Structures are given as C-alpha cells and as structure tokens.
Amino acid sequence: MLEHRLNPDLAAQREVLDAIAPQVRALMERHRQSRKLWMPSELLPASEHTDANHEAELREIRSRARGLPDSVRVALALNLLTEEGLPHFHRLVAQYLGHDGVWAEWNNLWTAEEDRHGCVLRDYVRDARLFDMRALEHLQYQYLEAGFNPDWRADPYRLLAYTSLQEKATQTAHANAGRIAGQYEPKLQKILAHICADEARHYAFYRDTFALVLKADTNRALAALAAVAPSLAMPGHTIAGYAQMSEVERRAGIYGPREYLKLVEDLVKHWAIDALDGLSAVGRAAQEKIMQLPARLARMADYIESKAHTRSFSFDFIYQRAFEMAAGTAR
Ligand SMILES: [Fe+2]
Ligand SMILES: [Fe+2]
C-alpha cells in the first residue's frame, strides 16, 4: 500500500497485526463460545401470526412507555442514533484493520451483532410510540450522510484503542438508561440488558486485542492510546442538537464525563499502563500523558459541573416539549 511506503511505522504495525492474528482468532472463538445470539423479534412480537396476547403486550408497552420522562427519551434517542452509525464503523474497521483474514471475519461478525442493536431499539421506539419518528429519522439520515472520519492517521492501533473505549462507553450508557427506564418500563430495560451483554463481550474482545498489541509493540501502542483517549471523538457530533442531547444524558446520570473518567481509569488499570518499562522516549511521554489523564478528566468534569445551571431543553423528536433539568447529575 502507498501509505506503507510513505510511513514505515504502518508497515511495522501491519506485521504486528499479522503476527497476533492466531491469538486474535482465539479471542474471536472465545467470543463465539460465550455469546448468546438473540434476535430483535424474540424481544418484541413482530410475526404475521400475532395473537391476542401479542396485541395486548404491545398495548401494555405503549401505555407504560407513556410514563418515561423526556430526559430518558432523549438519552434513548442519542443511544439509538449512536447505534445507527454502524455503517461508519464497519467501514472504519475494514479501512484500519484490513479486508482479509481474521480481521475481516471479526468485522463481519461484529457488524452482524451490532446491527441488531439499532434494529431492536428502533423496533421498540416505534412500537412504543416514543417519538416523532420523522424528526428522529431525519437526524439519523443527517448523521449517516455527514460521514465520520476521525483523524487517526491510518494508525490501526488507534482504531483498537478507540473501539475498546467506545464499547465500554456504549455499555455504560445502555446500562444506566436501562436502570432508569426500568422503573417505568421493564420491557425496555430487558432490551437494553440484551444490548449491554453484547457490548460487554465486544469490549472484552477489543480490550484484549489491544493488550496483545501493547505487548508486541508497546511504544507505538502507547502513542496511539495517548492520541485517542484524551478526547474521545464522539461519532454523533455531527447530529443537529448533539451537544444538547449529550448534556441531557449527562444530567440524567446516564453518560457523561464522569462515566468516561471511570472507564478510562479501569482500562489504564487493566492494561497496567503504569508498570510498562523499557520504553523509548516516545513511549515514556505517551505513558506519562495517559497516567495524567484521569486527573485531567476529573478536572474537566468538575469544570463542566461547576458551570452548569438549571436549564430547559426541547427537541423536535419529542414534539418540542420543553423540560427542565437541574445542573447536577441525577444519580
Ligand atoms: Fe451496539
Ligand atoms: Fe458493541
């Protein structure tokens, strides 16, 4: 590839990806063994042969869903839109990890699993009549048409660092949304729990794959993590109203800088970043930057919380109803 001739680092990284392929295959097999493959229609009746019970179930879902607070609806919309960004991610994984062998097999398996998340959430919000669907669909359309091209300089390690963080972030967001939604709508909590279980296993795959890279090519892996982790480029930032939606999600205690800080801390600990030694100057600088990151993220979270005031929000997809939220998070 031209990129490899221009950048010898990339050729070396490709060799590392080839060398760890057998271990990555073992991680993929572990994933296959441990997963439970569910289908969206097992969670929500959808067959031609719906019976009276199914009709009654749908009516109950609708009636319970009416009680969901608007803040939870907004978080759910953002989490749904994030899942629907899958075409961007399928492309990025193929672009950064390649179109052959175990990397392509994983990309296809992972994409097939992820696709169910957007499907089941969309089935739910449609069946439950949670949104002005046209307004939501318009956001989804915009998000896909806008593309998503993070500046990872063709570095495959950045993709692996990013996906490790992002899988945990989505798992956290779905889990917290489910916990809160469950007070009103147990069915929604059940659906979110199914998605969470997938995200937890995806996280384990990417985290352990990145650990292999960290072992085989420590300095470059540290540099990639140091480049990606300080400000995780959120894929949905091109969505109109994204900042306001994220702010609602933060205030609802579903996902925000505190949750990100926690998952960065967990990963830094899991990978034992502080214990890595025999590093080059570049590796040492990256290690230092990563070790300082939790404190930096904590300061950012403090700052955001200190600047926040009670505020009113409204979105087209909830018919521009205005709702107010206090400055802090509702944990
Ligand atoms: Fe997902
Ligand atoms: Fe996932």
Tab-separated table of C-alpha atoms and ligand atoms in Angstrom:
chain	number	residue	atom	x	y	z
A	1	MET	CA	0.000	0.000	0.000
A	2	LEU	CA	1.142	3.530	-0.780
A	3	GLU	CA	0.555	4.527	2.848
A	4	HIS	CA	3.029	1.866	3.961
A	5	ARG	CA	5.756	3.119	1.639
A	6	LEU	CA	5.244	6.656	2.910
A	7	ASN	CA	5.155	5.616	6.544
A	8	PRO	CA	7.414	2.771	7.744
A	9	ASP	CA	5.515	2.701	11.065
A	10	LEU	CA	2.429	1.478	9.261
A	11	ALA	CA	4.315	-1.392	7.604
A	12	ALA	CA	5.644	-2.441	11.030
A	13	GLN	CA	2.156	-2.223	12.512
A	14	ARG	CA	0.761	-4.379	9.729
A	15	GLU	CA	3.382	-7.006	10.597
A	16	VAL	CA	2.289	-6.918	14.222
A	17	LEU	CA	-1.366	-7.343	13.232
A	18	ASP	CA	-0.376	-10.355	11.098
A	19	ALA	CA	1.749	-11.827	13.899
A	20	ILE	CA	-1.019	-11.652	16.523
A	21	ALA	CA	-3.701	-12.997	14.142
A	22	PRO	CA	-3.743	-16.507	15.737
A	23	GLN	CA	-4.322	-15.053	19.218
A	24	VAL	CA	-6.993	-12.728	17.845
A	25	ARG	CA	-8.677	-15.766	16.319
A	26	ALA	CA	-8.657	-17.395	19.762
A	27	LEU	CA	-10.293	-14.262	21.218
A	28	MET	CA	-12.916	-14.406	18.491
A	29	GLU	CA	-13.599	-18.063	19.313
A	30	ARG	CA	-13.908	-17.182	22.997
A	31	HIS	CA	-16.419	-14.546	21.981
A	32	ARG	CA	-18.424	-17.017	19.892
A	33	GLN	CA	-18.480	-19.535	22.755
A	34	SER	CA	-19.663	-17.038	25.331
A	35	ARG	CA	-22.207	-15.054	23.357
A	36	LYS	CA	-25.921	-15.600	23.354
A	37	LEU	CA	-27.238	-14.810	19.909
A	38	TRP	CA	-30.666	-13.226	20.290
A	39	MET	CA	-32.849	-11.709	17.588
A	40	PRO	CA	-34.856	-8.484	17.939
A	41	SER	CA	-38.176	-10.211	17.228
A	42	GLU	CA	-37.634	-12.522	20.212
A	43	LEU	CA	-37.934	-9.439	22.405
A	44	LEU	CA	-40.810	-7.751	20.605
A	45	PRO	CA	-43.574	-9.650	18.802
A	46	ALA	CA	-43.420	-8.999	15.067
A	47	SER	CA	-44.692	-12.055	13.258
A	48	GLU	CA	-47.545	-12.323	10.772
A	49	HIS	CA	-49.177	-14.672	13.230
A	50	THR	CA	-49.597	-12.228	16.090
A	51	ASP	CA	-52.229	-13.381	18.518
A	52	ALA	CA	-54.366	-11.583	21.062
A	53	ASN	CA	-51.586	-11.855	23.669
A	54	HIS	CA	-49.149	-10.076	21.394
A	55	GLU	CA	-51.616	-7.295	20.710
A	56	ALA	CA	-52.195	-6.934	24.443
A	57	GLU	CA	-48.442	-6.859	25.065
A	58	LEU	CA	-47.970	-4.065	22.551
A	59	ARG	CA	-50.772	-2.090	24.156
A	60	GLU	CA	-49.130	-2.518	27.569
A	61	ILE	CA	-45.756	-1.429	26.225
A	62	ARG	CA	-47.331	1.721	24.803
A	63	SER	CA	-49.171	2.536	27.949
A	64	ARG	CA	-46.125	2.022	30.219
A	65	ALA	CA	-43.838	3.899	27.801
A	66	ARG	CA	-46.016	6.972	28.156
A	67	GLY	CA	-44.613	7.323	31.670
A	68	LEU	CA	-40.977	7.595	30.532
A	69	PRO	CA	-39.551	11.025	31.394
A	70	ASP	CA	-38.460	13.152	28.460
A	71	SER	CA	-34.868	13.127	29.709
A	72	VAL	CA	-34.809	9.331	29.363
A	73	ARG	CA	-36.387	9.569	25.904
A	74	VAL	CA	-33.652	11.963	24.789
A	75	ALA	CA	-30.904	9.697	26.110
A	76	LEU	CA	-32.540	6.769	24.368
A	77	ALA	CA	-32.686	8.734	21.106
A	78	LEU	CA	-28.989	9.570	21.333
A	79	ASN	CA	-28.055	5.973	22.161
A	80	LEU	CA	-30.192	4.756	19.263
A	81	LEU	CA	-28.607	7.213	16.839
A	82	THR	CA	-25.142	6.148	18.011
A	83	GLU	CA	-26.016	2.516	17.216
A	84	GLU	CA	-27.340	3.539	13.815
A	85	GLY	CA	-23.921	4.941	12.953
A	86	LEU	CA	-22.843	1.366	12.292
A	87	PRO	CA	-22.086	1.893	8.571
A	88	HIS	CA	-19.373	4.372	9.579
A	89	PHE	CA	-17.821	1.878	11.958
A	90	HIS	CA	-17.973	-1.099	9.651
A	91	ARG	CA	-16.074	0.977	7.117
A	92	LEU	CA	-13.515	2.243	9.653
A	93	VAL	CA	-12.778	-1.256	10.966
A	94	ALA	CA	-12.272	-2.511	7.387
A	95	GLN	CA	-10.178	0.518	6.487
A	96	TYR	CA	-7.894	0.306	9.536
A	97	LEU	CA	-7.664	-3.432	10.178
A	98	GLY	CA	-7.929	-4.693	6.618
A	99	HIS	CA	-10.170	-6.706	4.362
A	100	ASP	CA	-8.671	-10.142	4.919
A	101	GLY	CA	-8.314	-12.966	7.381
A	102	VAL	CA	-9.394	-12.831	10.992
A	103	TRP	CA	-9.754	-9.043	10.992
A	104	ALA	CA	-12.362	-9.139	8.226
A	105	GLU	CA	-14.099	-12.124	9.846
A	106	TRP	CA	-14.320	-10.266	13.123
A	107	ASN	CA	-15.558	-7.117	11.407
A	108	ASN	CA	-18.394	-9.029	9.745
A	109	LEU	CA	-19.348	-10.943	12.899
A	110	TRP	CA	-19.224	-7.780	15.000
A	111	THR	CA	-21.245	-5.804	12.433
A	112	ALA	CA	-23.933	-8.520	12.322
A	113	GLU	CA	-24.204	-8.390	16.120
A	114	GLU	CA	-24.204	-4.602	16.278
A	115	ASP	CA	-26.851	-4.285	13.587
A	116	ARG	CA	-29.354	-5.947	15.943
A	117	HIS	CA	-28.856	-3.126	18.452
A	118	GLY	CA	-30.108	-0.401	16.140
A	119	CYS	CA	-32.854	-2.727	14.885
A	120	VAL	CA	-34.251	-3.664	18.284
A	121	LEU	CA	-34.090	-0.111	19.625
A	122	ARG	CA	-35.848	1.194	16.560
A	123	ASP	CA	-38.463	-1.562	16.773
A	124	TYR	CA	-39.017	-0.630	20.402
A	125	VAL	CA	-39.329	3.128	19.981
A	126	ARG	CA	-41.663	2.592	17.043
A	127	ASP	CA	-43.850	0.007	18.776
A	128	ALA	CA	-43.927	2.083	21.970
A	129	ARG	CA	-44.677	5.284	20.011
A	130	LEU	CA	-41.981	7.181	21.858
A	131	PHE	CA	-41.044	9.813	19.287
A	132	ASP	CA	-41.976	11.948	16.385
A	133	MET	CA	-40.350	9.320	14.188
A	134	ARG	CA	-39.888	11.553	11.178
A	135	ALA	CA	-37.844	14.016	13.220
A	136	LEU	CA	-35.709	11.186	14.613
A	137	GLU	CA	-35.275	9.606	11.188
A	138	HIS	CA	-34.157	12.949	9.849
A	139	LEU	CA	-31.361	13.084	12.440
A	140	GLN	CA	-30.310	9.555	11.572
A	141	TYR	CA	-30.239	10.446	7.900
A	142	GLN	CA	-28.109	13.533	8.589
A	143	TYR	CA	-25.712	11.539	10.737
A	144	LEU	CA	-25.135	8.909	8.073
A	145	GLU	CA	-24.879	11.386	5.232
A	146	ALA	CA	-22.359	13.527	7.147
A	147	GLY	CA	-19.866	10.632	7.426
A	148	PHE	CA	-17.436	10.088	10.259
A	149	ASN	CA	-13.725	10.368	9.587
A	150	PRO	CA	-11.680	10.694	12.766
A	151	ASP	CA	-8.080	11.759	12.277
A	152	TRP	CA	-6.331	8.519	13.189
A	153	ARG	CA	-3.501	8.970	10.630
A	154	ALA	CA	-4.155	5.474	9.183
A	155	ASP	CA	-2.959	4.025	12.541
A	156	PRO	CA	-4.721	0.677	13.225
A	157	TYR	CA	-3.779	0.824	16.932
A	158	ARG	CA	-5.853	3.994	17.308
A	159	LEU	CA	-8.849	2.115	15.945
A	160	LEU	CA	-8.340	-0.627	18.549
A	161	ALA	CA	-7.869	1.863	21.385
A	162	TYR	CA	-10.943	3.771	20.266
A	163	THR	CA	-13.178	0.707	19.986
A	164	SER	CA	-12.071	-0.507	23.451
A	165	LEU	CA	-13.182	2.817	24.943
A	166	GLN	CA	-16.277	3.175	22.794
A	167	GLU	CA	-17.673	-0.307	23.522
A	168	LYS	CA	-17.399	0.340	27.252
A	169	ALA	CA	-18.961	3.775	26.785
A	170	THR	CA	-21.991	2.338	24.957
A	171	GLN	CA	-22.302	-0.463	27.510
A	172	THR	CA	-22.366	2.103	30.315
A	173	ALA	CA	-24.878	4.351	28.543
A	174	HIS	CA	-27.278	1.470	27.789
A	175	ALA	CA	-26.936	0.039	31.315
A	176	ASN	CA	-27.698	3.346	33.021
A	177	ALA	CA	-30.561	4.138	30.630
A	178	GLY	CA	-31.972	0.664	31.344
A	179	ARG	CA	-31.664	1.104	35.096
A	180	ILE	CA	-33.658	4.344	34.994
A	181	ALA	CA	-36.140	3.262	32.309
A	182	GLY	CA	-36.832	0.032	34.200
A	183	GLN	CA	-38.737	1.966	36.866
A	184	TYR	CA	-41.314	2.763	34.202
A	185	GLU	CA	-40.903	0.157	31.509
A	186	PRO	CA	-39.338	-3.231	32.385
A	187	LYS	CA	-39.518	-4.329	28.743
A	188	LEU	CA	-37.194	-1.527	27.697
A	189	GLN	CA	-34.791	-2.453	30.480
A	190	LYS	CA	-34.795	-6.044	29.261
A	191	ILE	CA	-33.968	-4.966	25.716
A	192	LEU	CA	-31.170	-2.694	26.932
A	193	ALA	CA	-29.791	-5.524	29.089
A	194	HIS	CA	-29.516	-7.725	25.989
A	195	ILE	CA	-27.598	-4.980	24.180
A	196	CYS	CA	-25.362	-4.412	27.224
A	197	ALA	CA	-24.390	-8.067	27.356
A	198	ASP	CA	-23.206	-7.820	23.731
A	199	GLU	CA	-21.310	-4.598	24.368
A	200	ALA	CA	-19.547	-6.176	27.361
A	201	ARG	CA	-18.270	-9.012	25.178
A	202	HIS	CA	-17.247	-6.651	22.351
A	203	TYR	CA	-15.386	-4.603	24.920
A	204	ALA	CA	-13.574	-7.717	26.172
A	205	PHE	CA	-12.535	-8.558	22.596
A	206	TYR	CA	-11.153	-5.115	21.740
A	207	ARG	CA	-9.566	-4.633	25.162
A	208	ASP	CA	-7.748	-7.967	24.965
A	209	THR	CA	-6.760	-7.402	21.339
A	210	PHE	CA	-5.283	-4.052	22.277
A	211	ALA	CA	-3.448	-5.784	25.139
A	212	LEU	CA	-1.782	-8.063	22.544
A	213	VAL	CA	-0.680	-5.025	20.556
A	214	LEU	CA	0.523	-3.355	23.731
A	215	LYS	CA	2.696	-6.382	24.449
A	216	ALA	CA	4.032	-6.795	20.912
A	217	ASP	CA	4.634	-3.138	20.042
A	218	THR	CA	4.498	-1.257	23.342
A	219	ASN	CA	5.774	2.175	22.333
A	220	ARG	CA	3.558	2.588	19.280
A	221	ALA	CA	0.542	1.229	21.148
A	222	LEU	CA	1.056	3.718	23.981
A	223	ALA	CA	1.380	6.574	21.494
A	224	ALA	CA	-1.899	5.502	19.831
A	225	LEU	CA	-3.733	5.314	23.155
A	226	ALA	CA	-2.340	8.690	24.222
A	227	ALA	CA	-3.595	10.202	20.961
A	228	VAL	CA	-7.132	8.793	21.181
A	229	ALA	CA	-8.073	8.710	24.871
A	230	PRO	CA	-7.873	12.396	25.952
A	231	SER	CA	-10.895	13.430	23.932
A	232	LEU	CA	-12.846	10.547	22.520
A	233	ALA	CA	-14.221	11.871	19.222
A	234	MET	CA	-17.872	11.050	19.591
A	235	PRO	CA	-19.242	9.727	16.319
A	236	GLY	CA	-22.542	11.558	16.624
A	237	HIS	CA	-21.145	15.052	16.993
A	238	THR	CA	-22.414	15.965	13.523
A	239	ILE	CA	-26.032	15.334	14.598
A	240	ALA	CA	-28.022	18.566	14.966
A	241	GLY	CA	-28.594	19.148	18.694
A	242	TYR	CA	-25.912	16.622	19.638
A	243	ALA	CA	-24.371	18.824	22.355
A	244	GLN	CA	-27.770	19.413	23.978
A	245	MET	CA	-28.650	15.717	23.786
A	246	SER	CA	-25.333	14.778	25.437
A	247	GLU	CA	-25.954	17.374	28.135
A	248	VAL	CA	-29.352	15.801	28.885
A	249	GLU	CA	-27.704	12.385	29.048
A	250	ARG	CA	-25.074	13.715	31.462
A	251	ARG	CA	-27.625	15.404	33.720
A	252	ALA	CA	-29.808	12.285	33.751
A	253	GLY	CA	-26.815	10.343	35.171
A	254	ILE	CA	-26.742	8.090	32.098
A	255	TYR	CA	-23.478	9.030	30.415
A	256	GLY	CA	-21.069	11.944	30.672
A	257	PRO	CA	-17.510	12.954	31.588
A	258	ARG	CA	-17.687	11.129	34.970
A	259	GLU	CA	-18.601	7.861	33.294
A	260	TYR	CA	-15.825	8.376	30.738
A	261	LEU	CA	-13.317	9.078	33.501
A	262	LYS	CA	-14.300	5.845	35.258
A	263	LEU	CA	-13.866	3.701	32.164
A	264	VAL	CA	-10.506	5.290	31.308
A	265	GLU	CA	-9.344	4.558	34.876
A	266	ASP	CA	-10.497	0.953	34.605
A	267	LEU	CA	-8.727	0.426	31.292
A	268	VAL	CA	-5.476	2.073	32.398
A	269	LYS	CA	-5.511	-0.245	35.395
A	270	HIS	CA	-6.462	-3.323	33.387
A	271	TRP	CA	-3.642	-2.768	30.890
A	272	ALA	CA	-1.273	-1.916	33.776
A	273	ILE	CA	-0.027	1.084	31.814
A	274	ASP	CA	1.978	2.387	34.781
A	275	ALA	CA	4.016	-0.836	35.016
A	276	LEU	CA	5.251	-0.815	31.415
A	277	ASP	CA	9.010	-0.289	31.248
A	278	GLY	CA	11.948	-0.370	28.851
A	279	LEU	CA	10.191	2.304	26.820
A	280	SER	CA	11.534	4.643	24.160
A	281	ALA	CA	11.304	8.411	24.692
A	282	VAL	CA	8.073	8.475	22.679
A	283	GLY	CA	6.654	5.569	24.694
A	284	ARG	CA	7.579	7.217	28.011
A	285	ALA	CA	5.972	10.511	27.004
A	286	ALA	CA	2.797	8.673	25.977
A	287	GLN	CA	2.758	6.668	29.213
A	288	GLU	CA	3.087	9.857	31.234
A	289	LYS	CA	0.300	11.531	29.298
A	290	ILE	CA	-2.004	8.535	29.851
A	291	MET	CA	-1.211	8.335	33.564
A	292	GLN	CA	-2.105	12.016	33.966
A	293	LEU	CA	-5.327	11.624	32.045
A	294	PRO	CA	-7.681	10.581	34.897
A	295	ALA	CA	-6.784	13.702	36.896
A	296	ARG	CA	-7.246	15.838	33.786
A	297	LEU	CA	-10.636	14.277	33.009
A	298	ALA	CA	-11.695	14.779	36.631
A	299	ARG	CA	-10.826	18.489	36.363
A	300	MET	CA	-12.832	18.728	33.131
A	301	ALA	CA	-15.825	17.037	34.754
A	302	ASP	CA	-15.563	19.406	37.762
A	303	TYR	CA	-15.439	22.375	35.416
A	304	ILE	CA	-18.472	21.262	33.381
A	305	GLU	CA	-20.471	20.612	36.542
A	306	SER	CA	-19.459	23.934	38.113
A	307	LYS	CA	-20.585	25.865	35.000
A	308	ALA	CA	-23.963	24.142	34.690
A	309	HIS	CA	-27.224	25.789	35.742
A	310	THR	CA	-30.801	24.599	35.772
A	311	ARG	CA	-31.792	24.666	32.166
A	312	SER	CA	-34.637	23.909	29.824
A	313	PHE	CA	-34.323	21.564	26.832
A	314	SER	CA	-36.555	20.764	23.888
A	315	PHE	CA	-36.157	18.637	20.768
A	316	ASP	CA	-38.150	18.173	17.585
A	317	PHE	CA	-38.329	14.401	18.049
A	318	ILE	CA	-40.269	14.869	21.292
A	319	TYR	CA	-42.574	17.407	19.661
A	320	GLN	CA	-40.615	20.353	21.070
A	321	ARG	CA	-41.936	19.748	24.558
A	322	ALA	CA	-39.784	21.765	26.941
A	323	PHE	CA	-38.488	20.110	30.099
A	324	GLU	CA	-36.223	21.410	32.791
A	325	MET	CA	-33.212	19.710	34.321
A	326	ALA	CA	-31.139	20.632	37.364
A	327	ALA	CA	-27.428	21.364	36.899
A	328	GLY	CA	-26.091	18.228	38.551
A	329	THR	CA	-26.478	14.611	37.606
A	330	ALA	CA	-29.471	12.651	38.869
A	331	ARG	CA	-27.622	9.595	40.179
B	1	FE	FE	-24.039	-1.614	19.952
B	2	FE	FE	-20.691	-3.222	20.626
